[in-house]
Amino acid sequence: MFQLLIAFVSRIYAFFQRSMPTNILIRATHIRRGLKWGVPAMLVAVVYMVIAAALAQWVAGGAPGWINLLVLVCLWNAIKFFVNGPITAARLARVRARERRYRDEMLEAQRPGTPVGYRAVAAEPG
């Protein structure tokens, strides 16, 4: 029974990851080409916060109570985008540093007169 429950939950999770718009957008910001859009995508969190505030005001004014679920979904999506921005910025900095090191090593290896596999080491002062 427990194994059936785990299988069911994993299929639901996979479905949500594939089909929900916020998950698709966040997943797109985690690939190399999309890392630069992580911080601008944080602006989507502001939109979600405004929608959540408007819905909360509507509920306070007498709207049905189930609208509170939409408020929670909007707040959850806002949190996802707020957290995603700094994470993608850090990953972008790390990837660019790695690419810069690789490019510098390739340029160093292509310099005429440099033996294959040779890496320049800074001379010690003294």
PDB file of N, CA, C and O in Angstrom, residues 46-118:
ATOM      1  N   VAL A  46       6.832  39.858  -7.842  1.00  0.00           N
ATOM      2  CA  VAL A  46       6.102  41.080  -7.474  1.00  0.00           C
ATOM      3  C   VAL A  46       4.674  41.004  -7.998  1.00  0.00           C
ATOM      4  O   VAL A  46       3.722  41.369  -7.285  1.00  0.00           O
ATOM      5  N   VAL A  47       4.516  40.514  -9.199  1.00  0.00           N
ATOM      6  CA  VAL A  47       3.172  40.366  -9.775  1.00  0.00           C
ATOM      7  C   VAL A  47       2.345  39.406  -8.925  1.00  0.00           C
ATOM      8  O   VAL A  47       1.172  39.682  -8.618  1.00  0.00           O
ATOM      9  N   TYR A  48       2.947  38.290  -8.525  1.00  0.00           N
ATOM     10  CA  TYR A  48       2.231  37.338  -7.686  1.00  0.00           C
ATOM     11  C   TYR A  48       1.865  37.947  -6.333  1.00  0.00           C
ATOM     12  O   TYR A  48       0.797  37.659  -5.780  1.00  0.00           O
ATOM     13  N   MET A  49       2.734  38.770  -5.774  1.00  0.00           N
ATOM     14  CA  MET A  49       2.425  39.423  -4.500  1.00  0.00           C
ATOM     15  C   MET A  49       1.248  40.387  -4.651  1.00  0.00           C
ATOM     16  O   MET A  49       0.377  40.457  -3.775  1.00  0.00           O
ATOM     17  N   VAL A  50       1.210  41.132  -5.746  1.00  0.00           N
ATOM     18  CA  VAL A  50       0.100  42.060  -5.986  1.00  0.00           C
ATOM     19  C   VAL A  50      -1.202  41.287  -6.159  1.00  0.00           C
ATOM     20  O   VAL A  50      -2.243  41.677  -5.598  1.00  0.00           O
ATOM     21  N   ILE A  51      -1.157  40.192  -6.891  1.00  0.00           N
ATOM     22  CA  ILE A  51      -2.358  39.378  -7.073  1.00  0.00           C
ATOM     23  C   ILE A  51      -2.821  38.813  -5.734  1.00  0.00           C
ATOM     24  O   ILE A  51      -4.026  38.829  -5.417  1.00  0.00           O
ATOM     25  N   ALA A  52      -1.872  38.327  -4.916  1.00  0.00           N
ATOM     26  CA  ALA A  52      -2.229  37.781  -3.606  1.00  0.00           C
ATOM     27  C   ALA A  52      -2.854  38.847  -2.719  1.00  0.00           C
ATOM     28  O   ALA A  52      -3.838  38.580  -2.019  1.00  0.00           O
ATOM     29  N   ALA A  53      -2.303  40.060  -2.748  1.00  0.00           N
ATOM     30  CA  ALA A  53      -2.868  41.142  -1.939  1.00  0.00           C
ATOM     31  C   ALA A  53      -4.269  41.503  -2.406  1.00  0.00           C
ATOM     32  O   ALA A  53      -5.172  41.727  -1.584  1.00  0.00           O
ATOM     33  N   ALA A  54      -4.473  41.547  -3.711  1.00  0.00           N
ATOM     34  CA  ALA A  54      -5.798  41.873  -4.236  1.00  0.00           C
ATOM     35  C   ALA A  54      -6.811  40.795  -3.865  1.00  0.00           C
ATOM     36  O   ALA A  54      -7.950  41.101  -3.470  1.00  0.00           O
ATOM     37  N   LEU A  55      -6.413  39.537  -3.973  1.00  0.00           N
ATOM     38  CA  LEU A  55      -7.316  38.459  -3.598  1.00  0.00           C
ATOM     39  C   LEU A  55      -7.624  38.469  -2.104  1.00  0.00           C
ATOM     40  O   LEU A  55      -8.765  38.208  -1.692  1.00  0.00           O
ATOM     41  N   ALA A  56      -6.618  38.780  -1.288  1.00  0.00           N
ATOM     42  CA  ALA A  56      -6.840  38.849   0.161  1.00  0.00           C
ATOM     43  C   ALA A  56      -7.812  39.978   0.508  1.00  0.00           C
ATOM     44  O   ALA A  56      -8.668  39.819   1.388  1.00  0.00           O
ATOM     45  N   GLN A  57      -7.680  41.099  -0.188  1.00  0.00           N
ATOM     46  CA  GLN A  57      -8.636  42.196   0.042  1.00  0.00           C
ATOM     47  C   GLN A  57     -10.041  41.796  -0.377  1.00  0.00           C
ATOM     48  O   GLN A  57     -11.017  42.162   0.264  1.00  0.00           O
ATOM     49  N   TRP A  58     -10.114  41.049  -1.437  1.00  0.00           N
ATOM     50  CA  TRP A  58     -11.416  40.585  -1.920  1.00  0.00           C
ATOM     51  C   TRP A  58     -12.072  39.653  -0.898  1.00  0.00           C
ATOM     52  O   TRP A  58     -13.263  39.739  -0.630  1.00  0.00           O
ATOM     53  N   VAL A  59     -11.252  38.761  -0.314  1.00  0.00           N
ATOM     54  CA  VAL A  59     -11.776  37.851   0.701  1.00  0.00           C
ATOM     55  C   VAL A  59     -12.206  38.636   1.939  1.00  0.00           C
ATOM     56  O   VAL A  59     -13.248  38.352   2.544  1.00  0.00           O
ATOM     57  N   ALA A  60     -11.406  39.628   2.315  1.00  0.00           N
ATOM     58  CA  ALA A  60     -11.762  40.448   3.477  1.00  0.00           C
ATOM     59  C   ALA A  60     -13.056  41.223   3.231  1.00  0.00           C
ATOM     60  O   ALA A  60     -13.787  41.529   4.179  1.00  0.00           O
ATOM     61  N   GLY A  61     -13.346  41.501   1.988  1.00  0.00           N
ATOM     62  CA  GLY A  61     -14.564  42.233   1.640  1.00  0.00           C
ATOM     63  C   GLY A  61     -15.790  41.347   1.507  1.00  0.00           C
ATOM     64  O   GLY A  61     -16.876  41.840   1.214  1.00  0.00           O
ATOM     65  N   GLY A  62     -15.633  40.043   1.716  1.00  0.00           N
ATOM     66  CA  GLY A  62     -16.794  39.175   1.681  1.00  0.00           C
ATOM     67  C   GLY A  62     -16.805  38.138   0.582  1.00  0.00           C
ATOM     68  O   GLY A  62     -17.837  37.510   0.345  1.00  0.00           O
ATOM     69  N   ALA A  63     -15.700  37.908  -0.090  1.00  0.00           N
ATOM     70  CA  ALA A  63     -15.639  36.879  -1.137  1.00  0.00           C
ATOM     71  C   ALA A  63     -15.638  35.493  -0.488  1.00  0.00           C
ATOM     72  O   ALA A  63     -15.414  35.367   0.716  1.00  0.00           O
ATOM     73  N   PRO A  64     -15.878  34.461  -1.262  1.00  0.00           N
ATOM     74  CA  PRO A  64     -15.877  33.098  -0.706  1.00  0.00           C
ATOM     75  C   PRO A  64     -14.525  32.738  -0.082  1.00  0.00           C
ATOM     76  O   PRO A  64     -13.469  33.199  -0.523  1.00  0.00           O
ATOM     77  N   GLY A  65     -14.556  31.906   0.936  1.00  0.00           N
ATOM     78  CA  GLY A  65     -13.347  31.541   1.667  1.00  0.00           C
ATOM     79  C   GLY A  65     -12.356  30.725   0.860  1.00  0.00           C
ATOM     80  O   GLY A  65     -11.159  30.734   1.157  1.00  0.00           O
ATOM     81  N   TRP A  66     -12.817  30.008  -0.162  1.00  0.00           N
ATOM     82  CA  TRP A  66     -11.892  29.187  -0.937  1.00  0.00           C
ATOM     83  C   TRP A  66     -10.905  30.034  -1.736  1.00  0.00           C
ATOM     84  O   TRP A  66      -9.894  29.529  -2.210  1.00  0.00           O
ATOM     85  N   ILE A  67     -11.171  31.331  -1.855  1.00  0.00           N
ATOM     86  CA  ILE A  67     -10.230  32.225  -2.546  1.00  0.00           C
ATOM     87  C   ILE A  67      -8.910  32.297  -1.768  1.00  0.00           C
ATOM     88  O   ILE A  67      -7.854  32.579  -2.334  1.00  0.00           O
ATOM     89  N   ASN A  68      -8.962  32.001  -0.471  1.00  0.00           N
ATOM     90  CA  ASN A  68      -7.729  31.974   0.326  1.00  0.00           C
ATOM     91  C   ASN A  68      -6.742  30.944  -0.221  1.00  0.00           C
ATOM     92  O   ASN A  68      -5.533  31.116  -0.088  1.00  0.00           O
ATOM     93  N   LEU A  69      -7.224  29.879  -0.827  1.00  0.00           N
ATOM     94  CA  LEU A  69      -6.320  28.910  -1.452  1.00  0.00           C
ATOM     95  C   LEU A  69      -5.555  29.535  -2.609  1.00  0.00           C
ATOM     96  O   LEU A  69      -4.365  29.264  -2.803  1.00  0.00           O
ATOM     97  N   LEU A  70      -6.223  30.381  -3.372  1.00  0.00           N
ATOM     98  CA  LEU A  70      -5.535  31.084  -4.460  1.00  0.00           C
ATOM     99  C   LEU A  70      -4.497  32.057  -3.905  1.00  0.00           C
ATOM    100  O   LEU A  70      -3.426  32.236  -4.495  1.00  0.00           O
ATOM    101  N   VAL A  71      -4.820  32.673  -2.759  1.00  0.00           N
ATOM    102  CA  VAL A  71      -3.849  33.564  -2.107  1.00  0.00           C
ATOM    103  C   VAL A  71      -2.605  32.767  -1.726  1.00  0.00           C
ATOM    104  O   VAL A  71      -1.473  33.214  -1.973  1.00  0.00           O
ATOM    105  N   LEU A  72      -2.802  31.590  -1.141  1.00  0.00           N
ATOM    106  CA  LEU A  72      -1.655  30.759  -0.757  1.00  0.00           C
ATOM    107  C   LEU A  72      -0.839  30.317  -1.973  1.00  0.00           C
ATOM    108  O   LEU A  72       0.399  30.308  -1.926  1.00  0.00           O
ATOM    109  N   VAL A  73      -1.505  29.959  -3.054  1.00  0.00           N
ATOM    110  CA  VAL A  73      -0.782  29.555  -4.268  1.00  0.00           C
ATOM    111  C   VAL A  73       0.038  30.726  -4.808  1.00  0.00           C
ATOM    112  O   VAL A  73       1.201  30.562  -5.194  1.00  0.00           O
ATOM    113  N   CYS A  74      -0.547  31.920  -4.815  1.00  0.00           N
ATOM    114  CA  CYS A  74       0.185  33.102  -5.299  1.00  0.00           C
ATOM    115  C   CYS A  74       1.386  33.404  -4.409  1.00  0.00           C
ATOM    116  O   CYS A  74       2.469  33.731  -4.906  1.00  0.00           O
ATOM    117  N   LEU A  75       1.200  33.296  -3.091  1.00  0.00           N
ATOM    118  CA  LEU A  75       2.323  33.546  -2.183  1.00  0.00           C
ATOM    119  C   LEU A  75       3.410  32.493  -2.351  1.00  0.00           C
ATOM    120  O   LEU A  75       4.609  32.821  -2.315  1.00  0.00           O
ATOM    121  N   TRP A  76       3.025  31.234  -2.541  1.00  0.00           N
ATOM    122  CA  TRP A  76       4.010  30.175  -2.753  1.00  0.00           C
ATOM    123  C   TRP A  76       4.809  30.430  -4.032  1.00  0.00           C
ATOM    124  O   TRP A  76       6.029  30.283  -4.053  1.00  0.00           O
ATOM    125  N   ASN A  77       4.133  30.815  -5.098  1.00  0.00           N
ATOM    126  CA  ASN A  77       4.837  31.100  -6.355  1.00  0.00           C
ATOM    127  C   ASN A  77       5.752  32.305  -6.207  1.00  0.00           C
ATOM    128  O   ASN A  77       6.858  32.331  -6.763  1.00  0.00           O
ATOM    129  N   ALA A  78       5.323  33.311  -5.451  1.00  0.00           N
ATOM    130  CA  ALA A  78       6.173  34.482  -5.213  1.00  0.00           C
ATOM    131  C   ALA A  78       7.441  34.076  -4.467  1.00  0.00           C
ATOM    132  O   ALA A  78       8.547  34.515  -4.812  1.00  0.00           O
ATOM    133  N   ILE A  79       7.291  33.228  -3.469  1.00  0.00           N
ATOM    134  CA  ILE A  79       8.465  32.763  -2.724  1.00  0.00           C
ATOM    135  C   ILE A  79       9.406  31.998  -3.644  1.00  0.00           C
ATOM    136  O   ILE A  79      10.635  32.171  -3.586  1.00  0.00           O
ATOM    137  N   LYS A  80       8.858  31.152  -4.504  1.00  0.00           N
ATOM    138  CA  LYS A  80       9.705  30.388  -5.430  1.00  0.00           C
ATOM    139  C   LYS A  80      10.525  31.323  -6.312  1.00  0.00           C
ATOM    140  O   LYS A  80      11.716  31.093  -6.522  1.00  0.00           O
ATOM    141  N   PHE A  81       9.905  32.383  -6.822  1.00  0.00           N
ATOM    142  CA  PHE A  81      10.637  33.287  -7.707  1.00  0.00           C
ATOM    143  C   PHE A  81      11.631  34.151  -6.933  1.00  0.00           C
ATOM    144  O   PHE A  81      12.710  34.458  -7.439  1.00  0.00           O
ATOM    145  N   PHE A  82      11.286  34.567  -5.702  1.00  0.00           N
ATOM    146  CA  PHE A  82      12.230  35.345  -4.896  1.00  0.00           C
ATOM    147  C   PHE A  82      13.470  34.522  -4.562  1.00  0.00           C
ATOM    148  O   PHE A  82      14.584  35.039  -4.577  1.00  0.00           O
ATOM    149  N   VAL A  83      13.305  33.261  -4.266  1.00  0.00           N
ATOM    150  CA  VAL A  83      14.440  32.403  -3.922  1.00  0.00           C
ATOM    151  C   VAL A  83      15.229  32.033  -5.173  1.00  0.00           C
ATOM    152  O   VAL A  83      16.460  31.922  -5.135  1.00  0.00           O
ATOM    153  N   ASN A  84      14.555  31.869  -6.285  1.00  0.00           N
ATOM    154  CA  ASN A  84      15.203  31.449  -7.527  1.00  0.00           C
ATOM    155  C   ASN A  84      16.185  32.506  -8.051  1.00  0.00           C
ATOM    156  O   ASN A  84      17.210  32.142  -8.628  1.00  0.00           O
ATOM    157  N   GLY A  85      15.897  33.771  -7.868  1.00  0.00           N
ATOM    158  CA  GLY A  85      16.760  34.831  -8.399  1.00  0.00           C
ATOM    159  C   GLY A  85      18.191  34.767  -7.899  1.00  0.00           C
ATOM    160  O   GLY A  85      19.136  34.691  -8.696  1.00  0.00           O
ATOM    161  N   PRO A  86      18.419  34.807  -6.575  1.00  0.00           N
ATOM    162  CA  PRO A  86      19.802  34.732  -6.079  1.00  0.00           C
ATOM    163  C   PRO A  86      20.484  33.407  -6.401  1.00  0.00           C
ATOM    164  O   PRO A  86      21.691  33.372  -6.636  1.00  0.00           O
ATOM    165  N   ILE A  87      19.724  32.329  -6.428  1.00  0.00           N
ATOM    166  CA  ILE A  87      20.322  31.026  -6.747  1.00  0.00           C
ATOM    167  C   ILE A  87      20.856  31.028  -8.167  1.00  0.00           C
ATOM    168  O   ILE A  87      21.991  30.605  -8.426  1.00  0.00           O
ATOM    169  N   THR A  88      20.063  31.529  -9.113  1.00  0.00           N
ATOM    170  CA  THR A  88      20.535  31.547 -10.501  1.00  0.00           C
ATOM    171  C   THR A  88      21.660  32.547 -10.694  1.00  0.00           C
ATOM    172  O   THR A  88      22.544  32.317 -11.519  1.00  0.00           O
ATOM    173  N   ALA A  89      21.646  33.646  -9.932  1.00  0.00           N
ATOM    174  CA  ALA A  89      22.747  34.612 -10.035  1.00  0.00           C
ATOM    175  C   ALA A  89      24.059  33.983  -9.573  1.00  0.00           C
ATOM    176  O   ALA A  89      25.105  34.165 -10.210  1.00  0.00           O
ATOM    177  N   ALA A  90      24.011  33.233  -8.486  1.00  0.00           N
ATOM    178  CA  ALA A  90      25.217  32.562  -7.987  1.00  0.00           C
ATOM    179  C   ALA A  90      25.683  31.488  -8.967  1.00  0.00           C
ATOM    180  O   ALA A  90      26.885  31.363  -9.233  1.00  0.00           O
ATOM    181  N   ARG A  91      24.750  30.734  -9.517  1.00  0.00           N
ATOM    182  CA  ARG A  91      25.125  29.710 -10.496  1.00  0.00           C
ATOM    183  C   ARG A  91      25.709  30.335 -11.757  1.00  0.00           C
ATOM    184  O   ARG A  91      26.662  29.800 -12.338  1.00  0.00           O
ATOM    185  N   LEU A  92      25.154  31.475 -12.195  1.00  0.00           N
ATOM    186  CA  LEU A  92      25.680  32.158 -13.377  1.00  0.00           C
ATOM    187  C   LEU A  92      27.101  32.644 -13.132  1.00  0.00           C
ATOM    188  O   LEU A  92      27.970  32.506 -13.999  1.00  0.00           O
ATOM    189  N   ALA A  93      27.354  33.205 -11.946  1.00  0.00           N
ATOM    190  CA  ALA A  93      28.713  33.664 -11.629  1.00  0.00           C
ATOM    191  C   ALA A  93      29.693  32.495 -11.631  1.00  0.00           C
ATOM    192  O   ALA A  93      30.808  32.614 -12.148  1.00  0.00           O
ATOM    193  N   ARG A  94      29.274  31.367 -11.070  1.00  0.00           N
ATOM    194  CA  ARG A  94      30.151  30.194 -11.034  1.00  0.00           C
ATOM    195  C   ARG A  94      30.420  29.647 -12.430  1.00  0.00           C
ATOM    196  O   ARG A  94      31.557  29.312 -12.774  1.00  0.00           O
ATOM    197  N   VAL A  95      29.391  29.604 -13.270  1.00  0.00           N
ATOM    198  CA  VAL A  95      29.559  29.090 -14.640  1.00  0.00           C
ATOM    199  C   VAL A  95      30.438  30.026 -15.454  1.00  0.00           C
ATOM    200  O   VAL A  95      31.313  29.572 -16.202  1.00  0.00           O
ATOM    201  N   ARG A  96      30.231  31.327 -15.315  1.00  0.00           N
ATOM    202  CA  ARG A  96      31.068  32.275 -16.067  1.00  0.00           C
ATOM    203  C   ARG A  96      32.517  32.207 -15.624  1.00  0.00           C
ATOM    204  O   ARG A  96      33.435  32.341 -16.458  1.00  0.00           O
ATOM    205  N   ALA A  97      32.764  32.019 -14.326  1.00  0.00           N
ATOM    206  CA  ALA A  97      34.150  31.887 -13.855  1.00  0.00           C
ATOM    207  C   ALA A  97      34.788  30.628 -14.441  1.00  0.00           C
ATOM    208  O   ALA A  97      35.946  30.651 -14.867  1.00  0.00           O
ATOM    209  N   ARG A  98      34.034  29.532 -14.476  1.00  0.00           N
ATOM    210  CA  ARG A  98      34.550  28.293 -15.057  1.00  0.00           C
ATOM    211  C   ARG A  98      34.830  28.463 -16.544  1.00  0.00           C
ATOM    212  O   ARG A  98      35.863  28.014 -17.044  1.00  0.00           O
ATOM    213  N   GLU A  99      33.935  29.152 -17.260  1.00  0.00           N
ATOM    214  CA  GLU A  99      34.137  29.385 -18.689  1.00  0.00           C
ATOM    215  C   GLU A  99      35.343  30.289 -18.923  1.00  0.00           C
ATOM    216  O   GLU A  99      36.097  30.093 -19.874  1.00  0.00           O
ATOM    217  N   ARG A 100      35.538  31.287 -18.056  1.00  0.00           N
ATOM    218  CA  ARG A 100      36.681  32.187 -18.188  1.00  0.00           C
ATOM    219  C   ARG A 100      37.985  31.425 -17.980  1.00  0.00           C
ATOM    220  O   ARG A 100      38.954  31.605 -18.732  1.00  0.00           O
ATOM    221  N   ARG A 101      38.014  30.549 -16.961  1.00  0.00           N
ATOM    222  CA  ARG A 101      39.218  29.743 -16.728  1.00  0.00           C
ATOM    223  C   ARG A 101      39.511  28.851 -17.926  1.00  0.00           C
ATOM    224  O   ARG A 101      40.662  28.742 -18.364  1.00  0.00           O
ATOM    225  N   TYR A 102      38.487  28.219 -18.469  1.00  0.00           N
ATOM    226  CA  TYR A 102      38.665  27.344 -19.621  1.00  0.00           C
ATOM    227  C   TYR A 102      39.177  28.131 -20.822  1.00  0.00           C
ATOM    228  O   TYR A 102      40.103  27.705 -21.509  1.00  0.00           O
ATOM    229  N   ARG A 103      38.596  29.319 -21.063  1.00  0.00           N
ATOM    230  CA  ARG A 103      39.024  30.140 -22.195  1.00  0.00           C
ATOM    231  C   ARG A 103      40.469  30.588 -22.021  1.00  0.00           C
ATOM    232  O   ARG A 103      41.265  30.552 -22.971  1.00  0.00           O
ATOM    233  N   ASP A 104      40.845  30.985 -20.808  1.00  0.00           N
ATOM    234  CA  ASP A 104      42.225  31.407 -20.569  1.00  0.00           C
ATOM    235  C   ASP A 104      43.208  30.260 -20.768  1.00  0.00           C
ATOM    236  O   ASP A 104      44.299  30.455 -21.304  1.00  0.00           O
ATOM    237  N   GLU A 105      42.832  29.054 -20.337  1.00  0.00           N
ATOM    238  CA  GLU A 105      43.698  27.903 -20.535  1.00  0.00           C
ATOM    239  C   GLU A 105      43.854  27.577 -22.017  1.00  0.00           C
ATOM    240  O   GLU A 105      44.930  27.219 -22.470  1.00  0.00           O
ATOM    241  N   MET A 106      42.780  27.718 -22.783  1.00  0.00           N
ATOM    242  CA  MET A 106      42.850  27.447 -24.217  1.00  0.00           C
ATOM    243  C   MET A 106      43.732  28.488 -24.916  1.00  0.00           C
ATOM    244  O   MET A 106      44.519  28.147 -25.793  1.00  0.00           O
ATOM    245  N   LEU A 107      43.599  29.745 -24.528  1.00  0.00           N
ATOM    246  CA  LEU A 107      44.436  30.792 -25.133  1.00  0.00           C
ATOM    247  C   LEU A 107      45.897  30.582 -24.768  1.00  0.00           C
ATOM    248  O   LEU A 107      46.790  30.800 -25.589  1.00  0.00           O
ATOM    249  N   GLU A 108      46.147  30.160 -23.530  1.00  0.00           N
ATOM    250  CA  GLU A 108      47.516  29.901 -23.101  1.00  0.00           C
ATOM    251  C   GLU A 108      48.111  28.731 -23.891  1.00  0.00           C
ATOM    252  O   GLU A 108      49.267  28.769 -24.294  1.00  0.00           O
ATOM    253  N   ALA A 109      47.327  27.715 -24.135  1.00  0.00           N
ATOM    254  CA  ALA A 109      47.820  26.538 -24.854  1.00  0.00           C
ATOM    255  C   ALA A 109      48.062  26.844 -26.326  1.00  0.00           C
ATOM    256  O   ALA A 109      48.896  26.212 -26.960  1.00  0.00           O
ATOM    257  N   GLN A 110      47.342  27.820 -26.882  1.00  0.00           N
ATOM    258  CA  GLN A 110      47.495  28.146 -28.293  1.00  0.00           C
ATOM    259  C   GLN A 110      48.650  29.106 -28.555  1.00  0.00           C
ATOM    260  O   GLN A 110      49.008  29.335 -29.696  1.00  0.00           O
ATOM    261  N   ARG A 111      49.223  29.672 -27.514  1.00  0.00           N
ATOM    262  CA  ARG A 111      50.324  30.603 -27.683  1.00  0.00           C
ATOM    263  C   ARG A 111      51.513  29.861 -28.284  1.00  0.00           C
ATOM    264  O   ARG A 111      51.872  28.777 -27.833  1.00  0.00           O
ATOM    265  N   PRO A 112      52.140  30.428 -29.327  1.00  0.00           N
ATOM    266  CA  PRO A 112      53.262  29.725 -29.968  1.00  0.00           C
ATOM    267  C   PRO A 112      54.434  29.556 -29.000  1.00  0.00           C
ATOM    268  O   PRO A 112      54.740  30.444 -28.215  1.00  0.00           O
ATOM    269  N   GLY A 113      55.041  28.392 -29.055  1.00  0.00           N
ATOM    270  CA  GLY A 113      56.206  28.125 -28.213  1.00  0.00           C
ATOM    271  C   GLY A 113      55.840  27.539 -26.865  1.00  0.00           C
ATOM    272  O   GLY A 113      56.722  27.258 -26.066  1.00  0.00           O
ATOM    273  N   THR A 114      54.572  27.366 -26.588  1.00  0.00           N
ATOM    274  CA  THR A 114      54.164  26.783 -25.316  1.00  0.00           C
ATOM    275  C   THR A 114      54.085  25.270 -25.479  1.00  0.00           C
ATOM    276  O   THR A 114      53.382  24.779 -26.345  1.00  0.00           O
ATOM    277  N   PRO A 115      54.808  24.528 -24.651  1.00  0.00           N
ATOM    278  CA  PRO A 115      54.750  23.068 -24.754  1.00  0.00           C
ATOM    279  C   PRO A 115      53.346  22.559 -24.421  1.00  0.00           C
ATOM    280  O   PRO A 115      52.620  23.159 -23.651  1.00  0.00           O
ATOM    281  N   VAL A 116      52.976  21.433 -24.997  1.00  0.00           N
ATOM    282  CA  VAL A 116      51.657  20.855 -24.770  1.00  0.00           C
ATOM    283  C   VAL A 116      51.550  20.438 -23.305  1.00  0.00           C
ATOM    284  O   VAL A 116      52.449  19.814 -22.755  1.00  0.00           O
ATOM    285  N   GLY A 117      50.466  20.797 -22.666  1.00  0.00           N
ATOM    286  CA  GLY A 117      50.238  20.436 -21.274  1.00  0.00           C
ATOM    287  C   GLY A 117      50.932  21.358 -20.293  1.00  0.00           C
ATOM    288  O   GLY A 117      50.880  21.161 -19.092  1.00  0.00           O
ATOM    289  N   TYR A 118      51.617  22.370 -20.773  1.00  0.00           N
ATOM    290  CA  TYR A 118      52.333  23.301 -19.904  1.00  0.00           C
ATOM    291  C   TYR A 118      51.381  24.337 -19.369  1.00  0.00           C
ATOM    292  O   TYR A 118      50.596  24.922 -20.098  1.00  0.00           O
TER     293      TYR A 118
END
